Coordinates of C-alpha atoms and ligand atoms in Angstrom, one line a residue:
M28 CA 0.4 0.6 -0.2
T29 CA 1.2 3.5 -1.0
A30 CA 1.1 6.6 1.8
L31 CA -1.7 8.1 0.2
S32 CA -3.7 4.8 0.4
E33 CA -2.4 4.2 4.3
S34 CA -3.8 7.8 5.3
L35 CA -6.9 7.6 3.8
A36 CA -7.3 3.2 5.3
A37 CA -6.7 5.2 8.9
L38 CA -8.9 8.6 8.5
A39 CA -11.2 5.7 7.3
E40 CA -11.2 3.9 10.1
G41 CA -11.0 7.0 12.5
I42 CA -14.5 8.2 11.1
A43 CA -16.4 4.6 11.4
A44 CA -14.8 5.2 15.7
A45 CA -15.0 8.7 16.0
Q46 CA -19.0 7.9 14.6
D47 CA -19.1 5.0 17.9
L48 CA -17.9 7.6 19.6
G49 CA -20.8 9.5 18.9
L50 CA -18.8 13.0 17.1
D51 CA -19.5 15.1 14.3
T52 CA -17.7 13.8 11.0
T53 CA -19.1 15.6 8.4
D54 CA -15.5 17.0 7.1
A55 CA -13.6 14.2 8.5
E56 CA -15.7 12.1 5.2
R57 CA -15.7 15.4 3.0
T58 CA -12.2 15.3 2.3
A59 CA -11.9 11.3 2.9
D60 CA -14.4 11.6 -0.9
L61 CA -12.1 14.5 -2.0
V62 CA -9.1 12.0 -1.3
E63 CA -10.5 8.6 -2.5
Q64 CA -12.2 10.5 -5.4
R65 CA -8.9 11.2 -6.5
I66 CA -6.8 9.0 -5.6
G67 CA -5.9 6.8 -9.2
F68 CA -4.5 4.1 -9.6
A69 CA -2.9 3.1 -5.9
G70 CA 0.2 3.5 -6.0
N71 CA 3.1 5.3 -7.8
T72 CA 2.2 4.4 -11.4
Y73 CA 0.5 6.7 -13.6
V74 CA -1.7 4.7 -15.7
I75 CA -3.8 5.9 -17.9
A76 CA -6.6 3.3 -20.4
L77 CA -7.3 3.9 -23.9
A78 CA -10.6 3.8 -24.4
G79 CA -12.7 4.1 -28.0
G80 CA -14.5 2.1 -30.9
T81 CA -13.0 0.0 -33.2
G82 CA -10.7 1.1 -36.1
V83 CA -10.0 5.1 -33.9
G84 CA -6.8 4.4 -34.2
K85 CA -6.1 3.5 -30.1
S86 CA -3.5 1.0 -31.3
S87 CA -1.7 3.3 -33.7
L88 CA -1.1 5.7 -31.6
L89 CA 0.0 3.4 -28.3
N90 CA 2.8 2.5 -30.7
A91 CA 3.1 6.3 -31.8
L92 CA 3.5 7.3 -28.8
A93 CA 5.7 4.2 -27.5
E94 CA 8.0 5.2 -30.8
S95 CA 7.3 1.5 -31.3
N96 CA 5.7 -1.2 -33.0
V97 CA 3.6 -2.0 -29.1
S98 CA 0.4 -2.9 -30.8
E99 CA -0.5 -4.5 -33.5
V100 CA -2.9 -2.5 -35.5
R101 CA -5.2 -3.7 -38.3
A102 CA -6.7 -2.1 -41.5
I103 CA -9.4 -3.9 -40.8
R104 CA -12.1 -5.1 -38.2
P105 CA -10.1 -7.7 -35.7
T106 CA -12.9 -10.0 -34.9
T107 CA -11.5 -10.5 -31.5
S108 CA -9.9 -7.9 -29.5
R109 CA -7.5 -8.5 -26.1
P110 CA -6.8 -5.7 -24.0
L111 CA -2.8 -4.7 -24.1
A112 CA -0.3 -3.2 -21.2
W113 CA 2.7 -1.1 -22.1
V114 CA 4.1 -0.7 -18.9
E115 CA 7.8 0.2 -17.5
E116 CA 9.8 -2.4 -15.9
N117 CA 10.0 -1.3 -13.2
D118 CA 6.7 -0.8 -12.6
R119 CA 5.4 -4.0 -13.5
Q120 CA 4.5 -5.6 -10.4
E121 CA 3.1 -2.8 -9.0
V122 CA 0.1 -3.1 -12.2
E123 CA -0.4 -6.6 -12.4
P124 CA -2.7 -6.6 -9.7
L125 CA -4.6 -3.6 -11.7
L126 CA -4.0 -5.2 -15.1
E127 CA -4.7 -9.4 -13.8
W128 CA -7.8 -7.6 -12.9
V129 CA -8.7 -6.4 -15.9
G130 CA -7.6 -9.7 -17.6
V131 CA -4.5 -8.0 -19.4
E132 CA -1.8 -10.4 -20.8
D133 CA -0.1 -9.1 -23.0
V134 CA 2.3 -7.5 -21.3
V135 CA 4.7 -5.4 -22.6
D136 CA 7.5 -3.9 -21.3
H137 CA 9.4 -0.7 -21.5
Q138 CA 11.8 2.2 -20.8
H139 CA 11.0 4.6 -22.6
R140 CA 13.4 7.2 -21.2
N141 CA 10.4 10.4 -21.7
L142 CA 7.6 8.1 -20.0
A143 CA 9.0 6.9 -16.6
D144 CA 6.1 5.2 -14.2
V145 CA 3.7 5.7 -17.2
A146 CA 1.2 2.6 -17.9
I147 CA -0.8 2.5 -21.5
I148 CA -3.9 0.2 -21.7
D149 CA -4.6 -0.6 -24.6
L150 CA -9.0 -1.5 -24.1
P151 CA -10.1 -3.6 -26.2
D152 CA -12.6 -1.5 -27.7
V153 CA -15.9 0.4 -26.0
D154 CA -18.3 -2.3 -28.3
S155 CA -16.9 -4.7 -26.9
V156 CA -15.8 -3.6 -23.1
N157 CA -19.6 -2.4 -23.0
L158 CA -20.9 -5.8 -23.1
G159 CA -19.8 -8.0 -20.3
H160 CA -16.1 -7.9 -20.0
R161 CA -15.0 -7.3 -16.3
A162 CA -13.4 -4.7 -17.2
T163 CA -16.6 -2.4 -18.1
V164 CA -14.7 1.1 -18.2
D165 CA -17.0 2.3 -15.5
A166 CA -15.1 -0.1 -13.3
L167 CA -11.9 0.4 -14.4
L168 CA -12.1 4.0 -13.8
P169 CA -11.5 5.1 -10.1
R170 CA -8.3 1.8 -10.6
I171 CA -6.6 4.0 -13.0
D172 CA -5.2 7.4 -13.2
A173 CA -6.6 8.9 -16.2
L174 CA -9.1 7.9 -18.8
Y175 CA -8.0 8.8 -23.3
W176 CA -10.9 8.3 -25.1
V177 CA -9.6 8.1 -28.8
V178 CA -12.1 9.3 -31.4
D179 CA -11.9 10.0 -35.3
P180 CA -13.6 12.2 -36.8
E181 CA -16.3 9.9 -38.1
K182 CA -16.9 8.1 -35.3
Y183 CA -16.9 11.3 -32.5
D184 CA -20.5 11.8 -32.9
D185 CA -21.6 8.4 -32.6
E186 CA -24.5 8.6 -30.7
R187 CA -23.3 4.7 -28.2
L188 CA -20.2 7.2 -27.5
H189 CA -21.6 9.8 -25.9
G190 CA -24.9 7.6 -24.3
Y191 CA -22.0 5.7 -22.5
L192 CA -20.3 9.6 -21.5
R193 CA -23.0 10.7 -20.6
Q194 CA -23.5 7.7 -17.5
L195 CA -19.8 8.2 -16.9
S196 CA -20.1 12.2 -17.0
A197 CA -19.4 12.4 -12.9
H198 CA -15.2 11.3 -14.1
G199 CA -15.3 14.1 -16.9
D200 CA -12.1 15.3 -15.5
R201 CA -10.4 12.7 -15.7
M202 CA -11.1 12.0 -18.9
V203 CA -8.7 13.1 -22.0
F204 CA -10.4 13.8 -25.7
L205 CA -7.5 12.4 -28.5
F206 CA -9.4 13.7 -32.0
N207 CA -7.1 10.9 -34.1
K208 CA -6.3 11.3 -37.3
A209 CA -6.5 15.2 -37.5
D210 CA -4.2 14.7 -40.8
R211 CA -7.8 13.9 -42.8
L212 CA -9.2 17.1 -41.6
G213 CA -7.9 20.8 -43.5
E214 CA -7.0 23.6 -40.8
D215 CA -10.5 25.3 -40.2
D216 CA -12.3 21.3 -40.3
Q217 CA -10.3 20.3 -37.5
R218 CA -11.1 24.1 -35.3
L219 CA -15.0 22.6 -36.4
L220 CA -14.7 18.9 -35.1
A221 CA -13.3 20.4 -32.3
E222 CA -16.0 23.1 -31.6
D223 CA -19.1 20.5 -32.7
F224 CA -17.3 17.7 -30.5
A225 CA -16.5 19.6 -27.3
R226 CA -20.5 21.2 -27.8
R227 CA -21.7 17.7 -28.0
L228 CA -20.0 16.4 -24.7
S229 CA -20.9 19.2 -22.6
T230 CA -24.5 17.8 -23.3
D231 CA -23.4 15.2 -22.2
G232 CA -22.4 17.2 -19.0
I233 CA -18.9 16.8 -18.9
G234 CA -18.3 20.9 -19.4
R235 CA -14.7 21.8 -19.7
S236 CA -13.8 18.7 -21.9
S237 CA -9.6 18.9 -22.5
I238 CA -9.5 18.4 -26.2
R239 CA -6.6 17.1 -28.3
M240 CA -6.3 17.6 -31.8
L241 CA -3.4 14.6 -32.8
S242 CA -2.7 12.1 -35.4
A243 CA -0.9 8.6 -35.6
R244 CA 0.1 8.8 -38.6
D245 CA 1.7 12.1 -39.2
G246 CA 2.6 12.6 -35.2
Q247 CA 0.7 15.8 -35.3
G248 CA 0.5 16.4 -31.6
V249 CA 1.9 13.2 -30.2
A250 CA 5.4 14.8 -29.3
D251 CA 2.7 17.1 -26.4
L252 CA 1.3 14.3 -25.6
R253 CA 4.1 12.4 -24.6
R254 CA 5.6 15.6 -23.6
D255 CA 2.3 16.1 -21.3
L256 CA 2.3 12.7 -19.6
A257 CA 6.3 12.6 -19.2
G258 CA 5.5 14.8 -16.0
A259 CA 2.4 12.7 -14.9
A260 CA 4.4 10.3 -12.7
D261 CA 6.1 13.4 -10.9
R262 CA 2.7 15.6 -10.8
K263 CA 0.8 12.6 -9.6
A264 CA 3.6 12.5 -6.8
A265 CA 3.3 15.8 -5.5
V266 CA -0.2 15.0 -5.8
A267 CA -0.6 12.1 -3.8
A268 CA 1.2 14.1 -0.9
K269 CA -0.5 16.8 -0.7
L270 CA -3.9 14.4 -0.1
A271 CA -2.2 12.5 2.8
T272 CA -1.5 15.6 3.8
D273 CA -5.3 16.8 4.0
A274 CA -5.9 13.1 5.0
A275 CA -3.6 12.9 8.1
T276 CA -4.4 16.5 9.4
A277 CA -8.0 15.4 8.5
L278 CA -7.9 12.7 11.3
S279 CA -6.0 14.3 13.9
E280 CA -9.0 17.0 14.1
V281 CA -11.2 14.3 14.7
A282 CA -8.6 12.3 17.5
S283 CA -8.6 15.5 19.4
K284 CA -12.4 16.4 19.4
A285 CA -11.8 12.6 21.1
G286 CA -9.2 14.2 23.3
I287 CA -6.8 11.6 20.9
E288 CA -3.4 12.3 20.5
A289 CA -0.9 10.5 19.3
E290 CA 1.8 10.4 22.2
T291 CA -0.4 8.9 24.9
P292 CA -2.5 6.0 24.7
P293 CA -6.4 6.5 25.5
T294 CA -7.0 4.4 29.3
S295 CA -10.2 3.4 30.0
L296 CA -12.6 5.1 30.3
V297 CA -14.2 3.4 33.8
E298 CA -11.5 1.7 36.3
A299 CA -12.3 -1.6 36.5
K300 CA -12.3 -1.5 40.2
M301 CA -15.2 0.5 40.0
R302 CA -17.0 -0.3 36.9
A303 CA -17.4 -4.1 38.7
R304 CA -19.0 -2.4 41.6
A305 CA -20.5 -0.2 40.1
S306 CA -22.9 -3.5 37.7
Q307 CA -22.4 -5.3 40.5
E308 CA -25.4 -3.1 43.3
A309 CA -27.0 -2.3 39.4
V310 CA -27.6 -6.3 39.1
T311 CA -28.9 -6.5 42.9
G312 CA -31.4 -3.2 42.7
A313 CA -32.6 -5.4 39.8
L314 CA -32.9 -8.6 40.7
A315 CA -34.5 -6.6 44.2
V316 CA -37.8 -6.0 41.8
V317 CA -37.5 -9.0 39.3
D318 CA -37.2 -11.2 42.3
P319 CA -36.4 -14.9 41.1
A320 CA -36.4 -16.5 44.7
G321 CA -40.6 -15.3 44.4
V322 CA -41.1 -16.1 41.1
G323 CA -39.9 -19.6 42.4
R324 CA -42.2 -19.7 45.3
Q325 CA -44.8 -18.7 42.5
V326 CA -43.7 -21.9 40.2
R327 CA -43.7 -24.0 43.7
A328 CA -48.0 -23.5 44.1
A329 CA -48.4 -23.9 40.7
V330 CA -47.1 -27.0 40.7
Q331 CA -49.0 -28.1 43.7
N332 CA -51.9 -26.2 42.3
Q333 CA -51.8 -28.1 39.0
A334 CA -51.1 -30.9 40.3
R335 CA -54.6 -30.8 42.8
R336 CA -56.0 -30.1 39.7
Q337 CA -55.4 -34.1 37.8
G338 CA -54.9 -35.4 40.8
G339 CA -57.1 -34.1 43.9
S340 CA -59.9 -35.7 45.9
L341 CA -63.6 -35.1 44.8
L342 CA -63.3 -33.2 48.5
V343 CA -59.6 -31.2 47.1
R344 CA -61.7 -29.9 43.9
I345 CA -64.5 -28.5 45.4
L346 CA -62.2 -26.2 48.0
A347 CA -59.9 -25.6 45.0
L348 CA -63.4 -24.3 42.7
L349 CA -64.4 -22.2 45.6
S350 CA -60.9 -20.4 45.9
S351 CA -60.3 -20.1 42.6
L352 CA -63.7 -18.7 42.6
T353 CA -62.2 -15.9 45.0
G354 CA -59.3 -15.6 42.5
T355 CA -57.1 -16.5 45.8
R356 CA -55.4 -18.9 43.6
R357 CA -54.0 -16.2 40.9
R358 CA -52.2 -14.2 43.4
T359 CA -50.3 -17.1 45.1
A360 CA -49.4 -18.9 41.7
D361 CA -49.0 -17.1 39.2
P362 CA -45.5 -17.3 37.9
E363 CA -45.7 -16.3 34.4
G364 CA -48.0 -13.3 36.0
Y365 CA -45.4 -12.6 38.7
L366 CA -42.3 -12.4 36.2
M367 CA -44.1 -10.7 33.5
N368 CA -45.1 -7.8 36.2
W369 CA -42.2 -7.6 37.0
R370 CA -41.9 -3.9 37.0
R371 CA -44.8 -3.0 39.6
R372 CA -42.8 -4.5 42.5
G373 CA -40.1 -1.8 42.8
S374 CA -38.5 1.8 41.3
L375 CA -35.8 1.1 39.1
G376 CA -33.6 3.8 40.6
H377 CA -31.3 1.6 42.5
I378 CA -30.9 -0.1 38.4
L379 CA -30.0 3.5 36.8
N380 CA -28.0 5.1 40.1
P381 CA -25.3 3.1 39.7
V382 CA -25.1 4.0 36.1
R383 CA -25.5 7.4 36.0
R384 CA -22.8 7.6 38.5
V385 CA -20.3 6.0 37.0
V386 CA -20.8 7.6 33.7
T387 CA -20.6 10.8 34.4
D388 CA -17.5 9.7 36.3
A389 CA -16.5 8.7 32.3
L390 CA -18.4 11.9 31.7
A391 CA -15.8 14.1 33.3
K392 CA -11.8 12.4 31.5
L393 CA -13.6 13.2 27.6
P394 CA -12.8 16.9 26.1
A395 CA -16.0 19.1 27.2
G396 CA -17.4 19.0 23.0
A397 CA -17.2 15.0 23.1
R398 CA -19.7 15.3 26.4
T399 CA -23.0 15.3 24.7
P400 CA -22.9 12.8 21.8
A401 CA -21.1 10.6 24.2
I402 CA -24.0 10.3 26.5
A403 CA -25.8 9.8 23.1
A404 CA -23.7 7.5 21.9
L405 CA -23.7 5.8 25.4
G406 CA -27.9 5.3 24.8
M407 CA -28.0 6.9 28.4
N408 CA -30.5 9.3 26.9
D409 CA -33.5 6.0 26.3
L410 CA -31.0 3.8 29.1
E411 CA -34.3 3.2 31.9
A412 CA -36.6 2.5 28.4
R413 CA -33.7 0.2 27.4
L414 CA -33.4 -1.3 30.8
V415 CA -37.1 -2.3 30.7
S416 CA -37.5 -3.5 27.4
A417 CA -34.5 -6.0 27.6
I418 CA -34.9 -6.6 31.3
D419 CA -38.4 -7.9 29.9
Q420 CA -37.5 -9.3 27.3
A421 CA -35.5 -11.4 30.2
T422 CA -38.4 -12.5 31.7
R423 CA -40.3 -13.4 28.7
Q424 CA -38.2 -16.3 27.6
S425 CA -38.2 -17.4 30.9
R426 CA -42.1 -17.5 30.6
E427 CA -41.7 -21.3 29.4
A428 CA -40.3 -22.4 31.9
A429 CA -42.5 -20.7 34.5
R430 CA -45.4 -22.9 33.2
P431 CA -46.5 -25.7 35.9
P432 CA -46.0 -29.5 34.1
R433 CA -49.0 -31.9 33.5
S434 CA -47.7 -35.2 34.4
F435 CA -49.6 -39.2 33.4
L436 CA -48.8 -40.2 37.3
W437 CA -51.7 -37.0 38.6
G438 CA -53.4 -38.3 36.2
L439 CA -54.1 -41.4 36.9
V440 CA -54.3 -40.6 40.7
G441 CA -57.5 -38.4 39.4
V442 CA -59.0 -41.4 38.9
I443 CA -58.0 -43.1 41.2
Q444 CA -59.2 -40.1 43.8
L445 CA -62.5 -40.0 42.1
A446 CA -63.3 -44.1 42.2
L447 CA -62.4 -43.6 46.1
G448 CA -65.3 -41.3 46.3
G449 CA -67.1 -42.6 44.3
V450 CA -67.2 -45.3 47.5
L451 CA -67.9 -43.3 49.4
L452 CA -70.3 -41.2 48.1
F453 CA -72.0 -45.1 47.3
A454 CA -71.3 -46.5 50.8
I455 CA -72.8 -42.9 52.7
A456 CA -75.9 -43.6 50.5
W457 CA -76.2 -46.8 51.8
Y458 CA -76.2 -45.8 55.1
L459 CA -78.6 -43.7 54.4
T460 CA -81.0 -46.2 52.5
I461 CA -80.7 -47.9 55.5
I462 CA -81.8 -44.9 58.3
F463 CA -84.1 -43.1 55.9
G464 CA -85.9 -46.5 53.6
P465 CA -88.8 -46.9 52.5
G466 CA -91.3 -47.1 55.6
G467 CA -92.6 -50.0 57.1
I468 CA -88.7 -52.1 56.5
E469 CA -87.7 -52.4 60.3
V470 CA -83.8 -52.2 60.7
A471 CA -83.6 -55.5 61.8
T472 CA -85.1 -57.1 59.6
V473 CA -82.6 -55.8 57.0
E474 CA -79.2 -57.8 56.3
V475 CA -76.3 -55.9 56.9
P476 CA -72.7 -57.1 56.2
Y477 CA -70.4 -57.4 58.1
L478 CA -66.5 -57.9 57.8
G479 CA -65.5 -59.9 60.8
P480 CA -67.3 -57.0 63.3
V481 CA -67.8 -54.4 61.8
P482 CA -70.4 -54.1 58.8
V483 CA -69.4 -53.2 55.5
P484 CA -70.6 -49.7 54.7
L485 CA -68.5 -48.2 57.9
V486 CA -65.9 -50.2 55.9
L487 CA -66.0 -49.0 53.3
V488 CA -66.8 -45.1 54.8
V489 CA -63.0 -45.8 56.3
A490 CA -61.6 -47.2 53.7
S491 CA -62.2 -44.9 50.9
L492 CA -61.4 -41.7 53.5
V493 CA -57.8 -43.2 54.8
A494 CA -56.4 -44.6 51.1
S495 CA -57.6 -40.9 49.6
F496 CA -55.6 -39.4 52.1
I497 CA -53.1 -41.6 51.4
F498 CA -52.6 -41.2 47.9
G499 CA -53.1 -36.8 49.0
A500 CA -49.7 -37.4 50.7
L501 CA -47.7 -38.8 47.9
L502 CA -49.2 -35.9 45.6
S503 CA -48.4 -33.8 47.6
I504 CA -44.7 -34.8 47.9
H505 CA -44.1 -35.6 44.8
A506 CA -45.6 -32.2 43.8
G507 CA -43.4 -30.7 46.5
W508 CA -40.7 -32.7 44.9
I509 CA -40.9 -31.6 40.7
G510 CA -42.2 -27.8 42.2
R511 CA -39.0 -28.0 44.1
R512 CA -36.5 -28.4 41.3
Q513 CA -38.5 -26.7 38.9
A514 CA -38.1 -23.5 41.3
R515 CA -34.6 -24.0 42.0
L516 CA -34.6 -23.8 37.7
V517 CA -36.3 -20.4 37.1
T518 CA -34.5 -18.7 39.5
A519 CA -31.6 -19.7 38.4
R520 CA -32.5 -18.6 35.2
V521 CA -34.2 -15.6 35.3
T522 CA -31.4 -14.3 38.1
A523 CA -28.8 -15.1 35.1
A524 CA -30.3 -13.2 32.3
V525 CA -31.7 -10.9 34.3
E526 CA -27.5 -10.7 35.4
S527 CA -26.0 -10.4 31.8
T528 CA -29.3 -7.7 30.4
V529 CA -28.5 -5.6 33.5
S530 CA -25.1 -5.4 32.3
D531 CA -24.5 -5.9 28.5
T532 CA -27.4 -2.9 28.6
A533 CA -26.2 -0.7 31.1
F534 CA -22.1 -1.2 30.3
A535 CA -21.1 -2.6 27.4
P536 CA -21.9 0.6 25.8
L537 CA -18.7 2.1 27.8
D538 CA -17.1 -1.2 26.1
R539 CA -17.1 0.1 22.9
M540 CA -17.1 3.1 23.7
D541 CA -13.0 1.9 24.3
E542 CA -12.7 0.3 22.3
A543 CA -13.5 3.1 19.9
R544 CA -10.9 5.7 21.2
R545 CA -8.9 2.3 21.4
R546 CA -9.5 2.5 17.3
L547 CA -9.0 6.1 17.0
H548 CA -5.1 6.4 18.2
A549 CA -4.0 3.5 16.4
A550 CA -5.3 4.6 13.2
L551 CA -4.3 8.4 14.2
L552 CA -0.4 6.4 15.0
Q553 CA -1.2 4.4 11.6
S554 CA -1.3 7.2 9.8
R555 CA 1.6 8.9 10.8
G556 CA 3.7 5.7 10.2
Ligands
GDP286 N1 -5.4 9.1 -41.9 C1 -5.3 8.2 -40.3 N2 -5.2 6.5 -40.3 C2 -5.2 5.9 -38.6 C3 -4.4 6.6 -37.7 N3 -4.5 5.7 -37.0 C4 -4.4 5.2 -37.0 N4 -5.5 5.0 -38.7 C5 -5.5 3.8 -38.7 O1 -7.1 3.3 -38.1 C6 -7.2 1.9 -38.6 C7 -7.1 1.2 -37.0 O2 -6.6 2.1 -36.4 P1 -5.7 1.1 -34.8 O3 -5.2 1.7 -34.6 O4 -5.7 -1.0 -35.1 O5 -7.5 1.0 -34.1 P2 -8.1 0.9 -33.2 O6 -8.9 -0.6 -33.5 O7 -8.4 1.4 -32.4 O8 -7.1 0.4 -32.0 C8 -5.9 1.5 -39.2 O9 -6.0 0.9 -40.2 C9 -4.5 2.4 -39.0 O10 -3.7 2.5 -40.0 C10 -4.6 8.5 -37.7 O11 -4.2 9.3 -37.1 N5 -4.7 8.7 -39.5
MG287 MG1 -6.5 -1.8 -31.3

């Protein structure tokens, strides 16, 4: 890379870093654009390309300039034409990548003393360049120093040529127009055609065109052109040096806005210990509001409820129905709702204050002019809103995990409990039949079966109650176990999510800012070489 392209790269990097710091980089960007527009071929060689329609005399002109037979001149239209480059021996390596990109395979070395550091690419005719060749003229333009359009008395007015030039008019100042075959025109005609051509170019949007009348055949204008090209590489070097200085100046202006100097590497805006403490405080504040342990309690209760809903006894079901009707269950066993409504449980002050303290401290280390933009770059203006939405998102992600599971086992217990309830009801009905049975039946005459000394209905009542109690207890133990496990998981998950969310949202922008300041400093060093 040359000094100029290196300065430009450093400037681009510096601009990007300064934008991360929220700084206004309009001026620096304008300089970068100017430099980029004028940078041309990124090397010391002055590279020009000859473009133009078939038969206008590109090859003849190259030969005339070189004073030797470099490129084949064809009287008859060629069916194929390959691009060719004429390059000074010493520059060949530098130009090689460009030639490869263009697709030039024929390279002729030269040692022309008058054309030091000049390379000329004889492009295939504009028609074929235009059609699908990789190096279309417009893509080539930013990579070379100048484009020389060759026209002749027949083709200078060609509508296809002018259509193409209209698209390229923004690059007008990099184009030179060589009006060839002047030997076929009288002096007056030369002047008239040149004026006519200039008018046409002007309607194409190329107002200040440089048109040279010349003849490859009798040498008119060729010596002038060669003289002009002879100083081109030196002029290019002078321009490049000036542009490199412009780029470096623009970069140090941007850097000084950020308070960055080449001599002193920037230190972290926030001391690590202070930051760790603030982060801890903010996280603790956030956990106090979100209350992962509380969420865990709700999960446990919700799991018990679910187990009861699936596997509860008749009596438990009736109680559950009553409590759901009065809304008691909603409040104590709704982990999702508890999670989602975290904001109602406290203020965000304990999260925001430590962050603000650290940021205030960091801002003090910046130049006065860089503070306001930094506040915006750090996202301090909407810190609260960003924190809320980040924590919202974190809690939403744990929502699924907080939902109580369903269990086949609990369903099975539910069926058994219903059966036991049936037995109980049956036994009670049996007793009632005996006591309030149809009139006239004497108690003694009804035979009640006995199991040992105890009447069967009583056995049924007691046994079904005891069994139901045991199943209920087992259900509750199992649900408690499942619930505790799930609660632990959810608590850990919510805690982790809140921790990373708070530190990311609040402190990651500070890291990015430190990083941007280091990048800016590195760019500054790079541009100084
Ligand atoms: N009269 C005249 N003919 C020229 C001149 N330059 C080139 N020619 C002729 O134009 C034809 C095409 O030339 P060439 O260099 O192959 O054109 P290219 O296709 O643009 O490379 C050839 O017959 C040349 O002799 C010139 O200055 N005057
Ligand atoms: Mg040719």
